[in-house]
Coordinates of C-alpha atoms in Angstrom, one line a residue:
X1 CA 25.9 -56.8 88.2
X2 CA 22.9 -55.2 89.9
X3 CA 20.7 -58.1 88.7
X4 CA 23.0 -60.6 90.3
X5 CA 23.1 -58.7 93.6
X6 CA 19.4 -58.3 93.6
X7 CA 18.7 -62.0 93.1
X8 CA 21.2 -62.7 95.9
X9 CA 19.5 -60.3 98.2
X10 CA 16.2 -62.1 97.6
X11 CA 17.8 -65.5 98.4
X12 CA 19.4 -64.1 101.6
X13 CA 16.1 -62.5 102.6
X14 CA 14.3 -65.9 102.1
X15 CA 16.9 -67.6 104.3
X16 CA 16.7 -64.9 107.0
X17 CA 12.9 -65.0 107.0
X18 CA 13.0 -68.8 107.4
X19 CA 15.6 -68.6 110.2
X20 CA 13.5 -65.8 111.9
X21 CA 10.4 -68.0 112.0
X22 CA 12.3 -70.9 113.5
X23 CA 14.0 -68.8 116.1
X24 CA 10.8 -67.2 117.2
X25 CA 9.2 -70.7 117.3
X26 CA 12.1 -71.8 119.6
X27 CA 11.4 -68.8 121.8
X28 CA 7.7 -69.6 122.0
X29 CA 8.1 -73.3 122.8
X30 CA 11.2 -73.3 125.0
X31 CA 11.3 -69.7 126.4
X32 CA 14.7 -69.2 124.6
X33 CA 16.3 -65.7 124.5
X34 CA 14.8 -63.4 122.0
X35 CA 18.0 -61.6 121.0
X36 CA 18.9 -64.1 118.1
X37 CA 15.3 -63.9 116.8
X38 CA 15.4 -60.1 116.9
X39 CA 18.7 -60.0 115.0
X40 CA 17.3 -62.4 112.4
X41 CA 14.3 -60.1 112.0
X42 CA 16.5 -57.1 111.5
X43 CA 18.5 -59.0 108.9
X44 CA 15.4 -59.8 107.0
X45 CA 14.5 -56.1 106.9
X46 CA 18.0 -55.3 105.7
X47 CA 17.7 -57.9 102.9
X48 CA 14.3 -56.4 101.8
X49 CA 15.7 -52.9 101.9
X50 CA 18.7 -54.0 99.9
X51 CA 16.5 -55.6 97.2
X52 CA 14.4 -52.4 96.9
X53 CA 17.5 -50.2 96.8
X54 CA 19.1 -52.3 94.1
X55 CA 16.1 -52.1 91.9
X56 CA 15.7 -48.4 92.4
X57 CA 19.4 -48.0 91.5
X58 CA 18.8 -50.0 88.3
X59 CA 15.9 -47.8 87.4
X60 CA 17.8 -44.6 88.0
X61 CA 20.9 -45.8 86.2
X62 CA 18.8 -47.1 83.3
X63 CA 20.3 -50.5 83.5
X64 CA 18.2 -52.2 80.8
X65 CA 19.9 -55.5 81.3
X66 CA 17.6 -56.0 84.3
X67 CA 14.2 -57.3 83.0
X68 CA 12.1 -55.0 85.2
X69 CA 13.9 -51.9 84.0
X70 CA 13.7 -53.0 80.4
X71 CA 9.9 -53.4 80.7
X72 CA 9.1 -50.4 83.0
X73 CA 12.0 -47.9 82.8
X74 CA 12.9 -45.3 80.3
X75 CA 15.4 -42.5 79.7
X76 CA 12.7 -39.9 79.2
X77 CA 10.8 -40.7 82.4
X78 CA 11.0 -37.8 84.9
X79 CA 13.0 -38.5 88.1
X80 CA 9.9 -38.7 90.4
X81 CA 8.1 -41.2 88.2
X82 CA 11.4 -43.1 87.7
X83 CA 11.5 -43.6 91.5
X84 CA 7.8 -44.6 91.7
X85 CA 8.3 -47.0 88.8
X86 CA 9.4 -49.5 91.5
X87 CA 5.7 -50.2 92.3
X88 CA 4.3 -49.5 88.8
X89 CA 4.4 -53.2 87.8
X90 CA 3.9 -56.6 89.5
X91 CA 7.5 -57.7 90.3
X92 CA 8.6 -54.4 91.7
X93 CA 5.5 -53.8 93.7
X94 CA 6.1 -57.1 95.5
X95 CA 9.5 -55.7 96.6
X96 CA 7.7 -52.7 98.2
X97 CA 5.3 -55.2 99.7
X98 CA 8.2 -57.1 101.2
X99 CA 9.9 -54.0 102.5
X100 CA 6.8 -52.8 104.4
X101 CA 6.1 -56.3 105.7
X102 CA 9.6 -56.7 106.9
X103 CA 9.4 -53.3 108.5
X104 CA 6.2 -54.3 110.4
X105 CA 8.0 -57.4 111.6
X106 CA 11.0 -55.4 112.8
X107 CA 8.7 -53.0 114.7
X108 CA 6.7 -55.7 116.3
X109 CA 9.9 -57.6 117.3
X110 CA 11.0 -54.6 119.4
X111 CA 7.6 -54.0 121.2
X112 CA 6.9 -55.3 124.6
X113 CA 4.1 -57.8 124.8
X114 CA 3.4 -61.0 126.9
X115 CA 6.4 -63.2 126.0
X116 CA 4.6 -66.3 124.6
X117 CA 1.9 -64.2 122.8
X118 CA 4.6 -62.1 121.3
X119 CA 6.7 -65.0 120.2
X120 CA 3.9 -66.9 118.5
X121 CA 2.7 -63.7 116.8
X122 CA 6.2 -63.2 115.4
X123 CA 6.2 -66.8 114.1
X124 CA 3.1 -66.0 112.1
X125 CA 4.4 -62.7 110.7
X126 CA 7.8 -64.3 109.9
X127 CA 6.0 -67.2 108.1
X128 CA 4.1 -64.7 106.0
X129 CA 7.3 -62.8 105.2
X130 CA 8.9 -66.1 104.2
X131 CA 6.1 -66.9 101.8
X132 CA 6.4 -63.5 100.0
X133 CA 10.1 -63.7 99.8
X134 CA 9.7 -67.1 98.1
X135 CA 7.1 -65.6 95.8
X136 CA 9.4 -62.8 94.8
X137 CA 12.5 -65.0 94.5
X138 CA 11.0 -67.9 92.5
X139 CA 7.9 -66.6 90.6
X140 CA 8.3 -62.8 90.3
X141 CA 12.0 -62.0 90.4
X142 CA 12.5 -58.5 88.9
X143 CA 16.2 -58.9 88.6
X144 CA 16.3 -61.5 85.8
X145 CA 18.5 -60.5 82.9
X146 CA 17.4 -59.5 79.4
X147 CA 19.3 -60.5 76.2
X148 CA 19.8 -58.7 74.0
X149 CA 19.9 -55.5 76.1
X150 CA 17.6 -52.8 74.7
X151 CA 18.8 -49.2 74.4
X152 CA 15.7 -47.8 76.0
X153 CA 12.5 -48.8 77.8
X154 CA 8.9 -47.8 77.4
X155 CA 8.6 -46.3 80.9
X156 CA 5.8 -47.1 83.3
X157 CA 2.1 -47.2 82.3
X158 CA 1.3 -43.6 81.2
X159 CA -1.7 -43.5 83.5
X160 CA 0.8 -43.8 86.4
X161 CA 2.7 -40.7 85.3
X162 CA -0.2 -38.3 85.3
X163 CA -0.6 -37.6 89.0
X164 CA 1.8 -37.1 92.0
X165 CA -0.4 -39.3 94.1
X166 CA 1.3 -42.3 92.5
X167 CA 4.2 -41.7 95.0
X168 CA 1.9 -41.9 98.0
X169 CA -1.2 -43.9 97.2
X170 CA 0.4 -47.4 96.7
X171 CA 2.7 -47.2 99.7
X172 CA -0.2 -46.0 101.9
X173 CA -2.4 -48.7 100.6
X174 CA 0.2 -51.4 101.1
X175 CA 0.9 -50.1 104.6
X176 CA -2.8 -50.5 105.4
X177 CA -3.1 -53.9 103.8
X178 CA 0.1 -55.4 105.3
X179 CA -0.5 -53.9 108.7
X180 CA -3.5 -56.1 109.2
X181 CA -1.1 -59.1 109.4
X182 CA -0.3 -58.0 113.0
X183 CA -3.8 -58.3 114.4
X184 CA -4.1 -61.6 112.5
X185 CA -0.9 -62.8 114.0
X186 CA -2.1 -62.0 117.5
X187 CA -5.4 -63.7 116.8
X188 CA -3.6 -66.9 115.8
X189 CA -1.1 -66.6 118.7
X190 CA -3.8 -66.0 121.4
X191 CA -5.1 -69.6 121.6
X192 CA -1.5 -71.0 121.4
X193 CA -0.2 -68.7 124.1
X194 CA -2.5 -70.0 126.9
X195 CA -3.1 -67.7 129.7
X196 CA -0.9 -65.0 128.2
X197 CA -3.2 -64.9 125.2
X198 CA -6.0 -63.3 127.2
X199 CA -4.5 -59.8 126.6
X200 CA -4.2 -60.2 122.8
X201 CA -6.8 -57.5 122.0
X202 CA -4.9 -54.9 124.0
X203 CA -1.8 -55.8 122.0
X204 CA -3.5 -55.9 118.6
X205 CA -5.7 -52.8 118.7
X206 CA -2.9 -50.1 118.2
X207 CA -1.6 -52.0 115.1
X208 CA -5.1 -52.4 113.8
X209 CA -5.8 -48.7 114.2
X210 CA -2.6 -47.7 112.4
X211 CA -3.2 -50.1 109.5
X212 CA -6.9 -49.0 109.3
X213 CA -5.8 -45.3 109.1
X214 CA -3.3 -46.0 106.4
X215 CA -5.8 -48.1 104.4
X216 CA -8.4 -45.4 104.7
X217 CA -5.9 -42.8 103.4
X218 CA -4.9 -45.1 100.6
X219 CA -8.4 -45.8 99.5
X220 CA -9.2 -42.1 99.6
X221 CA -6.1 -41.2 97.5
X222 CA -7.0 -44.0 95.1
X223 CA -10.4 -42.5 94.6
X224 CA -8.9 -39.1 94.0
X225 CA -6.4 -40.5 91.5
X226 CA -9.2 -42.2 89.6
X227 CA -11.2 -38.9 89.6
X228 CA -8.3 -36.8 88.5
X229 CA -6.6 -39.1 86.0
X230 CA -8.9 -41.5 84.3
X231 CA -11.1 -38.8 82.7
X232 CA -14.5 -40.5 83.3
X233 CA -15.5 -38.1 86.0
X234 CA -16.1 -40.6 88.7
X235 CA -14.2 -41.8 91.8
X236 CA -15.6 -45.3 92.4
X237 CA -16.8 -47.8 89.8
X238 CA -17.2 -50.9 92.0
X239 CA -14.2 -52.3 90.1
X240 CA -13.1 -55.7 91.5
X241 CA -9.7 -54.3 92.6
X242 CA -11.4 -51.3 94.2
X243 CA -13.7 -53.8 96.0
X244 CA -10.7 -55.8 97.1
X245 CA -9.4 -52.7 99.0
X246 CA -12.8 -52.0 100.5
X247 CA -13.4 -55.6 101.8
X248 CA -10.6 -55.7 104.5
X249 CA -11.5 -52.1 105.4
X250 CA -15.0 -53.1 106.3
X251 CA -14.0 -56.1 108.4
X252 CA -11.2 -54.2 110.1
X253 CA -13.7 -51.4 111.0
X254 CA -15.9 -54.1 112.5
X255 CA -13.0 -55.5 114.4
X256 CA -12.0 -52.1 115.8
X257 CA -15.6 -51.6 117.0
X258 CA -15.7 -55.1 118.4
X259 CA -12.7 -54.3 120.7
X260 CA -14.6 -51.6 122.5
X261 CA -16.2 -52.0 125.9
X262 CA -18.3 -55.1 126.6
X263 CA -18.2 -56.1 123.0
X264 CA -14.6 -57.0 123.5
X265 CA -15.6 -59.9 125.6
X266 CA -16.9 -61.9 122.6
X267 CA -13.7 -63.7 121.9
X268 CA -14.9 -65.8 118.9
X269 CA -16.2 -62.7 117.1
X270 CA -13.0 -60.8 117.6
X271 CA -10.8 -63.7 116.4
X272 CA -13.0 -64.2 113.4
X273 CA -12.8 -60.5 112.4
X274 CA -9.1 -60.3 112.8
X275 CA -8.5 -63.4 110.7
X276 CA -11.1 -62.5 108.1
X277 CA -9.5 -59.0 107.6
X278 CA -6.1 -60.5 106.6
X279 CA -7.6 -63.3 104.6
X280 CA -9.4 -60.6 102.6
X281 CA -6.1 -58.8 102.1
X282 CA -4.6 -62.0 100.7
X283 CA -7.7 -62.5 98.5
X284 CA -7.3 -58.9 97.2
X285 CA -3.6 -59.6 96.5
X286 CA -4.7 -62.7 94.5
X287 CA -7.2 -60.7 92.5
X288 CA -4.7 -57.9 91.8
X289 CA -1.7 -60.0 90.8
X290 CA -3.2 -63.2 89.3
X291 CA -4.8 -61.6 86.2
X292 CA -8.1 -63.2 87.3
X293 CA -9.9 -59.9 86.8
X294 CA -9.8 -57.2 84.1
X295 CA -9.2 -53.8 85.8
X296 CA -7.2 -50.7 85.2
X297 CA -5.8 -51.3 88.7
X298 CA -4.8 -54.9 88.2
X299 CA -1.6 -56.3 86.9
X300 CA -1.5 -58.6 83.8
X301 CA -1.5 -62.3 83.8
X302 CA 1.3 -63.8 85.9
X303 CA 2.4 -67.2 87.3
X304 CA 1.6 -66.0 90.9
X305 CA -2.1 -66.8 90.7
X306 CA -1.9 -70.5 91.8
X307 CA 0.6 -69.8 94.6
X308 CA -1.4 -66.9 96.0
X309 CA -4.6 -68.8 95.8
X310 CA -3.0 -71.8 97.6
X311 CA -1.7 -69.5 100.3
X312 CA -5.2 -68.0 100.8
X313 CA -6.7 -71.4 101.2
X314 CA -3.9 -72.4 103.6
X315 CA -4.4 -69.3 105.7
X316 CA -8.2 -70.0 105.9
X317 CA -7.5 -73.6 107.1
X318 CA -4.9 -72.6 109.6
X319 CA -7.1 -69.8 111.0
X320 CA -10.1 -72.1 111.3
X321 CA -8.1 -74.9 113.0
X322 CA -6.1 -72.7 115.4
X323 CA -8.9 -70.4 116.5
X324 CA -11.4 -73.3 116.6
X325 CA -9.2 -75.2 119.0
X326 CA -9.8 -72.7 121.9
X327 CA -12.1 -73.8 124.7
X328 CA -15.6 -72.3 124.5
X329 CA -16.2 -69.4 126.8
X330 CA -18.3 -70.0 129.9
X331 CA -21.8 -68.9 129.6
X332 CA -22.5 -65.5 131.1
X333 CA -25.8 -63.9 132.1
X334 CA -26.7 -61.4 129.5
X335 CA -27.1 -58.1 131.4
X336 CA -26.6 -55.8 128.4
X337 CA -29.8 -53.8 127.7
X338 CA -31.2 -53.9 124.2
X339 CA -31.0 -50.1 123.9
X340 CA -27.3 -49.6 124.8
X341 CA -24.0 -48.6 123.3
X342 CA -22.7 -52.2 123.4
X343 CA -25.7 -53.4 121.4
X344 CA -25.3 -50.6 118.9
X345 CA -21.6 -51.4 118.4
X346 CA -22.4 -55.1 117.8
X347 CA -25.2 -54.3 115.4
X348 CA -22.9 -52.0 113.4
X349 CA -20.3 -54.7 113.3
X350 CA -22.8 -57.2 111.9
X351 CA -24.0 -54.6 109.3
X352 CA -20.4 -54.0 108.2
X353 CA -19.7 -57.7 107.9
X354 CA -22.9 -58.1 105.9
X355 CA -21.8 -55.3 103.5
X356 CA -18.5 -57.1 103.1
X357 CA -20.3 -60.3 102.3
X358 CA -22.4 -58.6 99.7
X359 CA -19.4 -56.9 98.1
X360 CA -17.5 -60.2 98.2
X361 CA -20.2 -62.0 96.4
X362 CA -20.4 -59.4 93.7
X363 CA -16.7 -59.4 93.3
X364 CA -16.0 -63.1 92.9
X365 CA -19.3 -64.1 91.2
X366 CA -17.9 -63.3 87.7
X367 CA -14.9 -65.6 88.5
X368 CA -17.2 -68.5 89.5
X369 CA -19.9 -68.0 86.9
X370 CA -17.6 -69.0 84.0
X371 CA -16.4 -72.4 85.3
X372 CA -19.8 -73.2 86.8
X373 CA -22.2 -72.0 84.2
X374 CA -20.0 -71.8 81.0
X375 CA -20.6 -68.1 80.6
X376 CA -18.8 -65.4 82.5
X377 CA -21.4 -63.0 84.0
X378 CA -20.5 -59.5 85.0
X379 CA -21.9 -57.7 88.1
X380 CA -22.6 -54.0 87.5
X381 CA -22.9 -51.0 89.8
X382 CA -26.6 -51.5 90.1
X383 CA -26.2 -54.7 92.2
X384 CA -24.1 -52.8 94.8
X385 CA -26.5 -49.8 94.8
X386 CA -29.4 -52.0 95.6
X387 CA -27.7 -54.1 98.2
X388 CA -24.6 -52.4 99.8
X389 CA -25.9 -48.8 99.8
X390 CA -29.1 -49.4 101.9
X391 CA -26.9 -51.3 104.4
X392 CA -24.4 -48.5 104.5
X393 CA -27.2 -46.0 105.3
X394 CA -28.3 -48.3 108.2
X395 CA -24.7 -48.2 109.5
X396 CA -24.9 -44.4 109.5
X397 CA -28.1 -44.4 111.4
X398 CA -26.8 -46.8 114.1
X399 CA -23.5 -44.8 114.2
X400 CA -25.5 -41.7 114.9
X401 CA -27.5 -43.3 117.6
X402 CA -24.5 -44.7 119.5
X403 CA -23.3 -41.5 121.3
X404 CA -26.7 -41.0 122.9
X405 CA -26.8 -44.6 124.1
X406 CA -23.8 -44.1 126.4
X407 CA -26.2 -43.3 129.3
X408 CA -27.9 -46.2 131.0
X409 CA -31.2 -44.5 131.6
X410 CA -33.4 -45.4 128.6
X411 CA -35.6 -42.4 128.8
X412 CA -32.6 -40.1 128.9
X413 CA -31.1 -41.9 125.9
X414 CA -34.3 -41.3 123.9
X415 CA -34.3 -37.7 124.9
X416 CA -30.7 -37.3 123.6
X417 CA -31.8 -38.8 120.3
X418 CA -34.7 -36.3 119.9
X419 CA -32.6 -33.4 118.7
X420 CA -30.5 -35.4 116.1
X421 CA -33.7 -37.1 114.9
X422 CA -35.5 -33.8 114.5
X423 CA -32.6 -32.3 112.5
X424 CA -32.6 -35.4 110.3
X425 CA -36.3 -35.2 109.6
X426 CA -36.0 -31.4 108.9
X427 CA -33.1 -32.1 106.5
X428 CA -35.1 -34.7 104.6
X429 CA -38.1 -32.4 104.4
X430 CA -36.1 -29.3 103.2
X431 CA -34.0 -31.3 100.7
X432 CA -37.0 -33.2 99.4
X433 CA -39.1 -30.0 98.8
X434 CA -36.2 -28.2 97.1
X435 CA -34.8 -30.9 94.8
X436 CA -36.6 -34.2 95.1
X437 CA -33.4 -36.3 94.6
X438 CA -34.9 -39.7 95.3
X439 CA -35.5 -41.9 98.4
X440 CA -31.9 -43.2 98.7
X441 CA -30.3 -39.8 98.6
X442 CA -32.9 -38.3 101.0
X443 CA -32.2 -41.1 103.5
X444 CA -28.5 -40.6 103.1
X445 CA -28.7 -36.9 103.8
X446 CA -31.0 -37.5 106.7
X447 CA -28.7 -40.1 108.2
X448 CA -25.7 -37.8 107.8
X449 CA -27.5 -35.0 109.5
X450 CA -28.5 -37.4 112.3
X451 CA -24.8 -38.4 112.7
X452 CA -23.3 -34.9 112.6
X453 CA -25.9 -33.4 115.0
X454 CA -25.3 -36.2 117.5
X455 CA -21.5 -35.8 117.2
X456 CA -21.7 -32.1 117.6
X457 CA -23.7 -32.6 120.9
X458 CA -21.1 -35.2 122.0
X459 CA -18.3 -32.8 121.2
X460 CA -19.8 -29.9 123.1
X461 CA -20.1 -32.2 126.1
X462 CA -16.4 -33.0 125.9
X463 CA -15.1 -29.4 125.5
X464 CA -15.2 -28.3 129.2
X465 CA -11.7 -28.3 130.7
X466 CA -12.9 -30.6 133.5
X467 CA -14.1 -33.3 131.1
X468 CA -12.0 -36.5 131.2
X469 CA -12.8 -37.1 127.5
X470 CA -10.7 -34.3 126.0
X471 CA -7.7 -36.4 125.2
X472 CA -7.0 -36.8 121.5
X473 CA -7.7 -40.6 121.7
X474 CA -11.2 -40.0 123.0
X475 CA -12.0 -37.3 120.4
X476 CA -10.6 -39.5 117.6
X477 CA -13.9 -41.5 117.2
X478 CA -15.9 -38.3 116.8
X479 CA -13.5 -37.0 114.1
X480 CA -13.5 -40.3 112.2
X481 CA -17.3 -40.6 112.4
X482 CA -17.8 -37.0 111.2
X483 CA -15.5 -37.9 108.3
X484 CA -17.7 -40.9 107.4
X485 CA -20.8 -38.7 107.5
X486 CA -19.2 -36.1 105.2
X487 CA -18.2 -38.9 102.7
X488 CA -21.8 -40.0 102.7
X489 CA -23.0 -36.5 101.9
X490 CA -20.4 -36.2 99.1
X491 CA -21.4 -39.6 97.6
X492 CA -25.1 -38.9 97.8
X493 CA -24.9 -35.4 96.5
X494 CA -22.5 -36.1 93.6
X495 CA -24.6 -39.1 92.5
X496 CA -28.0 -37.4 92.7
X497 CA -27.2 -33.9 91.4
X498 CA -24.4 -34.5 89.0
X499 CA -25.1 -33.6 85.4
X500 CA -23.1 -34.2 82.2
X501 CA -23.3 -34.0 78.4
X502 CA -21.1 -35.0 75.5
X503 CA -21.0 -33.3 72.1
X504 CA -18.8 -32.7 69.1
X505 CA -18.1 -29.0 68.8
X506 CA -16.7 -27.0 65.9
X507 CA -14.6 -24.0 66.7
X508 CA -16.9 -21.3 68.1
X509 CA -19.7 -23.7 69.2
X510 CA -20.7 -24.2 72.8
X511 CA -21.9 -26.9 75.2
X512 CA -24.0 -26.1 78.2
X513 CA -24.7 -28.2 81.4
X514 CA -26.7 -26.7 84.2
X515 CA -25.4 -23.1 84.4
X516 CA -22.0 -23.8 83.0
X517 CA -21.1 -23.2 79.3
X518 CA -17.9 -24.2 77.5
X519 CA -17.1 -22.7 74.1
X520 CA -14.4 -24.3 71.8
X521 CA -11.9 -21.6 70.8
X522 CA -9.2 -23.8 69.2
X523 CA -7.2 -27.0 69.1
X524 CA -3.5 -27.2 69.6
X525 CA -1.1 -30.0 68.7
X526 CA 2.4 -30.5 70.0
X527 CA 5.1 -33.2 69.5
X528 CA 7.7 -33.9 72.2
X529 CA 10.2 -36.5 73.1
X530 CA 7.6 -38.4 75.0
X531 CA 5.0 -38.5 72.3
X532 CA 2.2 -36.2 70.9
X533 CA -0.3 -34.1 72.8
X534 CA -3.6 -32.6 71.5
X535 CA -5.1 -29.8 73.6
X536 CA -8.5 -28.2 73.3
X537 CA -8.8 -24.5 74.3
X538 CA -12.3 -23.9 75.9
X539 CA -13.8 -20.7 77.3
X540 CA -15.7 -21.7 80.5
X541 CA -18.5 -19.4 81.6
X542 CA -20.7 -19.6 84.7
X543 CA -24.0 -18.0 85.6
X544 CA -22.4 -15.3 87.8
X545 CA -20.4 -14.1 84.7
X546 CA -17.1 -15.5 85.7
X547 CA -15.0 -16.7 82.8
X548 CA -11.8 -18.6 82.4
X549 CA -9.9 -20.8 80.0
X550 CA -9.6 -24.6 80.5
X551 CA -7.5 -26.9 78.4
X552 CA -8.3 -30.6 78.6
X553 CA -5.9 -32.8 76.5
X554 CA -5.1 -36.1 75.0
X555 CA -1.6 -37.5 75.2
X556 CA -0.3 -40.3 73.0
X557 CA 2.6 -42.3 74.2
X558 CA 4.1 -44.3 71.3
X559 CA 6.3 -46.4 73.6
X560 CA 3.2 -48.0 75.1
X561 CA 0.9 -47.3 72.1
X562 CA -1.5 -45.7 74.6
X563 CA -3.6 -42.5 74.6
X564 CA -4.2 -40.9 78.0
X565 CA -7.0 -38.4 78.8
X566 CA -6.0 -35.4 80.8
X567 CA -9.2 -33.8 82.1
X568 CA -9.5 -30.1 83.1
X569 CA -11.0 -29.9 86.6
X570 CA -12.2 -26.5 87.9
X571 CA -12.6 -27.0 91.6
X572 CA -15.1 -24.8 93.5
X573 CA -16.3 -24.7 97.1
X574 CA -19.5 -26.6 96.5
X575 CA -18.9 -28.3 93.1
X576 CA -16.4 -29.2 90.4
X577 CA -16.6 -28.5 86.7
X578 CA -15.1 -31.4 84.9
X579 CA -14.1 -31.1 81.2
X580 CA -12.8 -34.0 79.2
X581 CA -11.4 -34.1 75.6
X582 CA -12.7 -37.3 74.0
X583 CA -11.5 -37.0 70.4
X584 CA -10.2 -34.5 67.9
X585 CA -10.9 -34.4 64.1
X586 CA -7.9 -34.9 61.8
X587 CA -8.2 -31.3 60.6
X588 CA -8.4 -30.0 64.2
X589 CA -11.5 -28.2 63.2
X590 CA -13.7 -29.9 65.8
X591 CA -13.4 -31.8 69.0
X592 CA -15.6 -34.1 71.1
X593 CA -16.0 -32.7 74.6
X594 CA -17.6 -34.1 77.7
X595 CA -18.7 -31.5 80.3
X596 CA -19.8 -32.6 83.8
X597 CA -20.9 -30.6 86.8
X598 CA -20.2 -32.6 90.0
X599 CA -21.6 -31.1 93.2
X600 CA -20.3 -31.8 96.7
X601 CA -17.3 -33.9 95.5
X602 CA -15.0 -31.9 97.8
X603 CA -16.8 -33.4 100.8
X604 CA -15.4 -36.8 99.7
X605 CA -11.8 -35.7 100.0
X606 CA -12.4 -33.7 103.2
X607 CA -14.4 -36.6 104.8
X608 CA -11.7 -39.1 103.8
X609 CA -9.0 -37.0 105.3
X610 CA -11.0 -36.5 108.5
X611 CA -11.6 -40.3 108.8
X612 CA -8.0 -41.2 108.3
X613 CA -7.0 -38.5 110.9
X614 CA -9.4 -39.9 113.4
X615 CA -7.9 -43.4 113.0
X616 CA -4.4 -42.0 113.4
X617 CA -5.3 -40.0 116.5
X618 CA -6.9 -43.2 117.9
X619 CA -3.8 -45.2 117.3
X620 CA -1.7 -42.5 119.0
X621 CA -4.1 -42.4 122.0
X622 CA -4.1 -46.2 122.3
X623 CA -0.3 -46.4 122.1
X624 CA 0.0 -43.8 124.9
X625 CA -2.5 -45.7 127.0
X626 CA -0.4 -48.8 126.7
X627 CA 2.6 -47.0 128.2
X628 CA 0.8 -46.6 131.5
X629 CA 1.5 -49.3 134.1
X630 CA -0.9 -52.3 134.1
X631 CA -1.1 -55.5 136.0
X632 CA 1.5 -58.2 135.4
X633 CA 0.7 -60.9 132.9
X634 CA -0.4 -64.2 134.4
X635 CA 2.2 -67.1 134.3
X636 CA 2.2 -69.1 131.1
X637 CA -0.1 -72.1 130.7
X638 CA 0.5 -74.9 128.3
X639 CA -3.2 -75.4 127.6
X640 CA -5.2 -73.2 125.3
X641 CA -8.1 -71.4 127.0
X642 CA -10.9 -69.1 126.0
X643 CA -9.4 -65.8 124.9
X644 CA -10.9 -62.3 124.9
X645 CA -10.4 -59.0 126.5
X646 CA -11.2 -59.0 130.2
X647 CA -14.0 -56.7 131.3

């Protein structure tokens, strides 16, 4: 029953999405009333919500006649993870994707924008929604029936039942991914809307900021999940699916910077970045859901690959044709000084796009090397460390210099850079003398000190009550940039100073790393309804004499025939102690233990939270500024013109 209703809801959603696209196109071409199109948009959202609700009901009722429940549900699954099972596998995750996409469409439908620009943007969003409804209905329908009906299911992947972030990380990541469809839609709509398209950046920026903040939070939570669950002690492995989330973040960051000040006048650059961000979202969707790459984050082989790849290529073609059809901008005299904030913003945008290109090459090269060369070649972390990391440090340096370049006087700008530069050099000297971590780490520490010192000076200048720059939206950039600098310190510190060792210990033996010692005091085994667990009892001692017991474990899930590592993480102010149980002898007399000391990891999570908060505050500030009265939109023109934010 639930399966039939779910399939019907997908069919109705596809019909509503198609009707929505046609009604918004009618509004764009003939200035027809928007009410029917808005109602169709709302109906599409209702269909998506109904499909998600029906699958959730099937999971909670243990209706194993539904294929998705039979493959991913289970009677022993805790309630929280039964709910999050919806996005634990391919077909269900597409329903969450559809729900968020339809939600964005409904929100956009009720915003006030120039009529033709708004209508064409809604056509684009509705067309994307229509494609994903078709994908779910025809290629990834989770409501197909199973015969014979099993009495129980295996539950979701055990790795997805080890951390509560499973309930937040995928929805946030999807909200960031899918939110980039709105700037893309405005970029496509701008050349089509004629004169009304001139204001597209003003319309797109709040949506881009909200999506960017959600994507930032999603990536940060994903790194935390990897660190806390997978047991390897790291947070970023340059995995293809991890890279797929980083790529649109980089281009979206470049787009947000390109919408600032005089940089916003470069229409072609803005259009390209908005389109590229969503194309990279679609490419990441293809990598995740086609089975093209092997990853703990990716879904298994599926029939979606050719359809997704075709849609990626179609999107590239449409973007190129539509944005390329605009008239070229009239030449303007270049009055921007070389040493200026506008130049710094543009340079940072170019650097971010270059990093994206480098990461994209490393991500797709293994996919191309097999068909072209006959042997599939892998790209390891060393490639990214030699290419992307130096570029990221350059981004930090330019970011730190930007606040000082707000003043027009070149001499005064150089004076404002003197203090941050001096602090950066002092940081490099002190750290180098004390620890000699290597050139890349020293440069990263110096760049972070340069950024944080400049931001502190900028913040102090904005604190006086008379300052016009005390609004949350104006301070958001400082908060976000400070977060990026903290992330850089966390990455550099944990990479350069982290130590680890692995050894098989018998009861009573100890393993030491740095000033931390763990001593095996025993091994415990337990059998429960969900499987078997093996736990090592270890006495952890530090140099200051503090002692405590830690209990890393291995859990075996027979339903999935999978063993999951559950590390013990002792979090401190400046470092984490990370203990992993690798294996246990059959007689329980010995255990293989990995002990790692990871300094400054906490700065990663604090920096990520600050960065996401900065994006959210910026989105709020931009939304409030849009509510202020502004000049009337020029009358529509049937001919496409050069688009870009007016100065």
